[in-house]
PDB file of C-alpha atoms in Angstrom:
ATOM      1  CA  MET A   1     150.961  62.225 112.747  1.00  0.00           C
ATOM      2  CA  SER A   2     148.976  61.031 115.687  1.00  0.00           C
ATOM      3  CA  VAL A   3     148.737  62.987 119.015  1.00  0.00           C
ATOM      4  CA  ALA A   4     150.621  59.952 120.537  1.00  0.00           C
ATOM      5  CA  THR A   5     153.623  60.498 118.483  1.00  0.00           C
ATOM      6  CA  SER A   6     153.555  64.229 117.825  1.00  0.00           C
ATOM      7  CA  GLY A   7     155.161  66.981 120.112  1.00  0.00           C
ATOM      8  CA  VAL A   8     153.126  69.531 121.842  1.00  0.00           C
ATOM      9  CA  ALA A   9     153.588  73.240 123.070  1.00  0.00           C
ATOM     10  CA  ILE A  10     152.688  74.265 126.560  1.00  0.00           C
ATOM     11  CA  GLY A  11     151.217  77.543 127.139  1.00  0.00           C
ATOM     12  CA  LEU A  12     151.675  78.857 130.710  1.00  0.00           C
ATOM     13  CA  GLY A  13     149.990  81.322 133.036  1.00  0.00           C
ATOM     14  CA  CYS A  14     150.070  81.861 136.735  1.00  0.00           C
ATOM     15  CA  ASP A  15     149.374  84.325 139.699  1.00  0.00           C
ATOM     16  CA  ARG A  16     152.687  86.158 140.403  1.00  0.00           C
ATOM     17  CA  GLY A  17     154.780  84.239 142.764  1.00  0.00           C
ATOM     18  CA  THR A  18     153.213  80.760 142.093  1.00  0.00           C
ATOM     19  CA  PRO A  19     155.647  78.118 143.315  1.00  0.00           C
ATOM     20  CA  LEU A  20     157.008  75.287 141.195  1.00  0.00           C
ATOM     21  CA  THR A  21     155.103  72.703 142.775  1.00  0.00           C
ATOM     22  CA  THR A  22     151.783  74.267 141.776  1.00  0.00           C
ATOM     23  CA  VAL A  23     152.742  74.818 138.150  1.00  0.00           C
ATOM     24  CA  LEU A  24     154.131  71.195 138.027  1.00  0.00           C
ATOM     25  CA  GLN A  25     150.849  69.807 139.171  1.00  0.00           C
ATOM     26  CA  ALA A  26     148.873  71.842 136.744  1.00  0.00           C
ATOM     27  CA  LEU A  27     151.229  70.488 133.959  1.00  0.00           C
ATOM     28  CA  TYR A  28     151.014  66.877 134.913  1.00  0.00           C
ATOM     29  CA  ASP A  29     147.303  67.050 135.567  1.00  0.00           C
ATOM     30  CA  ALA A  30     146.708  68.687 132.271  1.00  0.00           C
ATOM     31  CA  LEU A  31     149.184  66.394 130.238  1.00  0.00           C
ATOM     32  CA  ALA A  32     147.148  63.416 131.994  1.00  0.00           C
ATOM     33  CA  GLN A  33     143.662  64.699 130.961  1.00  0.00           C
ATOM     34  CA  ALA A  34     145.015  64.730 127.334  1.00  0.00           C
ATOM     35  CA  GLY A  35     146.662  61.311 127.589  1.00  0.00           C
ATOM     36  CA  LEU A  36     149.872  62.934 126.972  1.00  0.00           C
ATOM     37  CA  SER A  37     153.535  62.294 128.673  1.00  0.00           C
ATOM     38  CA  ARG A  38     156.174  64.849 129.623  1.00  0.00           C
ATOM     39  CA  THR A  39     158.236  63.410 126.917  1.00  0.00           C
ATOM     40  CA  GLN A  40     156.157  64.828 124.290  1.00  0.00           C
ATOM     41  CA  VAL A  41     156.720  68.214 125.513  1.00  0.00           C
ATOM     42  CA  ARG A  42     158.724  70.394 123.038  1.00  0.00           C
ATOM     43  CA  VAL A  43     158.339  73.825 124.271  1.00  0.00           C
ATOM     44  CA  LEU A  44     157.083  76.077 127.084  1.00  0.00           C
ATOM     45  CA  ALA A  45     155.643  79.396 126.253  1.00  0.00           C
ATOM     46  CA  SER A  46     154.178  82.442 128.170  1.00  0.00           C
ATOM     47  CA  ILE A  47     153.842  86.108 127.876  1.00  0.00           C
ATOM     48  CA  GLU A  48     156.809  88.534 128.262  1.00  0.00           C
ATOM     49  CA  ALA A  49     155.359  89.989 131.365  1.00  0.00           C
ATOM     50  CA  LYS A  50     156.244  86.531 133.081  1.00  0.00           C
ATOM     51  CA  SER A  51     159.652  86.190 131.750  1.00  0.00           C
ATOM     52  CA  ASN A  52     161.061  86.538 135.358  1.00  0.00           C
ATOM     53  CA  GLU A  53     158.415  84.176 136.829  1.00  0.00           C
ATOM     54  CA  LEU A  54     160.760  81.829 138.763  1.00  0.00           C
ATOM     55  CA  ALA A  55     158.564  78.927 138.735  1.00  0.00           C
ATOM     56  CA  PHE A  56     158.524  78.959 134.689  1.00  0.00           C
ATOM     57  CA  LEU A  57     162.340  79.274 134.704  1.00  0.00           C
ATOM     58  CA  GLU A  58     162.629  76.471 136.963  1.00  0.00           C
ATOM     59  CA  LEU A  59     159.949  74.327 134.984  1.00  0.00           C
ATOM     60  CA  ALA A  60     162.170  74.916 131.752  1.00  0.00           C
ATOM     61  CA  LYS A  61     165.353  73.896 133.613  1.00  0.00           C
ATOM     62  CA  VAL A  62     163.929  70.823 135.371  1.00  0.00           C
ATOM     63  CA  GLY A  63     162.280  69.738 132.196  1.00  0.00           C
ATOM     64  CA  GLY A  64     164.922  70.592 129.741  1.00  0.00           C
ATOM     65  CA  TRP A  65     162.552  72.463 127.735  1.00  0.00           C
ATOM     66  CA  PRO A  66     163.200  75.758 125.951  1.00  0.00           C
ATOM     67  CA  LEU A  67     161.171  78.520 127.257  1.00  0.00           C
ATOM     68  CA  ARG A  68     159.549  81.175 124.753  1.00  0.00           C
ATOM     69  CA  PHE A  69     158.072  84.389 125.622  1.00  0.00           C
ATOM     70  CA  PHE A  70     155.467  86.510 123.493  1.00  0.00           C
ATOM     71  CA  ARG A  71     154.617  90.122 123.433  1.00  0.00           C
ATOM     72  CA  ALA A  72     151.006  90.797 124.630  1.00  0.00           C
ATOM     73  CA  ALA A  73     150.315  92.352 121.303  1.00  0.00           C
ATOM     74  CA  GLU A  74     151.353  88.987 119.512  1.00  0.00           C
ATOM     75  CA  LEU A  75     149.279  87.073 121.982  1.00  0.00           C
ATOM     76  CA  ALA A  76     146.060  89.527 121.589  1.00  0.00           C
ATOM     77  CA  VAL A  77     145.673  88.710 117.683  1.00  0.00           C
ATOM     78  CA  VAL A  78     145.423  84.834 118.200  1.00  0.00           C
ATOM     79  CA  PRO A  79     141.863  83.498 118.166  1.00  0.00           C
ATOM     80  CA  VAL A  80     141.133  81.392 121.296  1.00  0.00           C
ATOM     81  CA  PRO A  81     138.190  79.561 122.642  1.00  0.00           C
ATOM     82  CA  ASN A  82     138.281  81.101 126.080  1.00  0.00           C
ATOM     83  CA  PRO A  83     139.176  84.790 126.140  1.00  0.00           C
ATOM     84  CA  SER A  84     139.133  86.672 129.565  1.00  0.00           C
ATOM     85  CA  GLU A  85     138.228  90.109 130.159  1.00  0.00           C
ATOM     86  CA  THR A  86     140.117  90.126 133.381  1.00  0.00           C
ATOM     87  CA  VAL A  87     143.250  88.687 131.753  1.00  0.00           C
ATOM     88  CA  LEU A  88     142.840  91.477 129.085  1.00  0.00           C
ATOM     89  CA  ARG A  89     142.447  94.085 131.772  1.00  0.00           C
ATOM     90  CA  TYR A  90     145.791  93.162 133.726  1.00  0.00           C
ATOM     91  CA  MET A  91     148.071  91.573 130.907  1.00  0.00           C
ATOM     92  CA  GLY A  92     147.020  93.714 127.775  1.00  0.00           C
ATOM     93  CA  THR A  93     145.775  90.547 125.922  1.00  0.00           C
ATOM     94  CA  PRO A  94     142.666  88.321 126.404  1.00  0.00           C
ATOM     95  CA  SER A  95     144.591  85.272 126.416  1.00  0.00           C
ATOM     96  CA  VAL A  96     148.062  84.010 127.826  1.00  0.00           C
ATOM     97  CA  SER A  97     148.167  80.475 128.148  1.00  0.00           C
ATOM     98  CA  GLU A  98     145.976  79.302 124.991  1.00  0.00           C
ATOM     99  CA  ALA A  99     147.490  82.137 122.787  1.00  0.00           C
ATOM    100  CA  ALA A 100     151.080  81.272 123.851  1.00  0.00           C
ATOM    101  CA  ALA A 101     150.605  77.418 123.250  1.00  0.00           C
ATOM    102  CA  LEU A 102     149.191  78.102 119.715  1.00  0.00           C
ATOM    103  CA  LEU A 103     151.938  80.467 118.751  1.00  0.00           C
ATOM    104  CA  ALA A 104     154.667  78.352 120.046  1.00  0.00           C
ATOM    105  CA  ALA A 105     153.177  75.410 118.309  1.00  0.00           C
ATOM    106  CA  GLY A 106     152.502  77.338 114.981  1.00  0.00           C
ATOM    107  CA  ALA A 107     148.976  76.109 115.405  1.00  0.00           C
ATOM    108  CA  GLN A 108     145.286  77.192 115.072  1.00  0.00           C
ATOM    109  CA  ALA A 109     142.583  76.764 117.945  1.00  0.00           C
ATOM    110  CA  ASP A 110     141.396  73.564 116.736  1.00  0.00           C
ATOM    111  CA  GLN A 111     144.893  72.289 117.571  1.00  0.00           C
ATOM    112  CA  LEU A 112     144.379  72.826 121.259  1.00  0.00           C
ATOM    113  CA  LEU A 113     144.431  69.515 122.842  1.00  0.00           C
ATOM    114  CA  VAL A 114     143.764  71.101 126.407  1.00  0.00           C
ATOM    115  CA  GLU A 115     142.015  74.489 126.607  1.00  0.00           C
ATOM    116  CA  LYS A 116     142.988  76.754 129.723  1.00  0.00           C
ATOM    117  CA  PHE A 117     143.266  74.200 132.487  1.00  0.00           C
ATOM    118  CA  LYS A 118     143.360  75.978 135.804  1.00  0.00           C
ATOM    119  CA  HIS A 119     144.868  74.476 139.048  1.00  0.00           C
ATOM    120  CA  GLN A 120     144.896  76.077 142.456  1.00  0.00           C
ATOM    121  CA  GLY A 121     147.636  75.023 144.838  1.00  0.00           C
ATOM    122  CA  VAL A 122     147.677  74.598 148.380  1.00  0.00           C
ATOM    123  CA  ASP A 123     149.235  77.779 148.608  1.00  0.00           C
ATOM    124  CA  GLY A 124     146.215  79.363 147.129  1.00  0.00           C
ATOM    125  CA  LYS A 125     148.099  80.410 143.963  1.00  0.00           C
ATOM    126  CA  ASN A 126     146.786  79.824 140.416  1.00  0.00           C
ATOM    127  CA  ALA A 127     148.321  78.206 137.454  1.00  0.00           C
ATOM    128  CA  THR A 128     146.967  77.751 133.965  1.00  0.00           C
ATOM    129  CA  ILE A 129     148.116  75.371 131.349  1.00  0.00           C
ATOM    130  CA  SER A 130     146.933  75.131 127.650  1.00  0.00           C
ATOM    131  CA  ILE A 131     148.368  72.278 125.468  1.00  0.00           C
ATOM    132  CA  ALA A 132     148.533  72.739 121.451  1.00  0.00           C
ATOM    133  CA  ARG A 133     149.775  70.110 119.078  1.00  0.00           C
ATOM    134  CA  MET A 134     152.767  71.092 117.193  1.00  0.00           C
ATOM    135  CA  THR A 135     152.448  71.653 113.601  1.00  0.00           C
ATOM    136  CA  HIS A 136     156.112  70.531 113.221  1.00  0.00           C
ATOM    137  CA  ASP A 137     158.152  68.585 115.216  1.00  0.00           C
TER     138      ASP A 137
END
């Protein structure tokens, strides 16, 4: 199945309180970078600590996408290309967006289409998007 026809999982990370507009811009820029459209998005995913992040909840509602959350311990065992000591210190896992995308997609690191794409909004808040090809659609 080609990337053009397969679905993708979106891994999400952000600063606490990041507005939806910043997360949306990050998502659209990351999709564009990979030559993907929003119609290929099958699922959004992040860490349980972000389960009350308003922008993620709004994004799932606006896009009509399911939103999955993983425990830090689940994310921590996923091999990723861009682990972060800072993320490990604050979240208990070296990766949120890459690991969440891979877990939600049922994929390995070589299925990442976009690695840890960072975007800072005009508000100064940061959003991080990772995109993995789904192993099943």
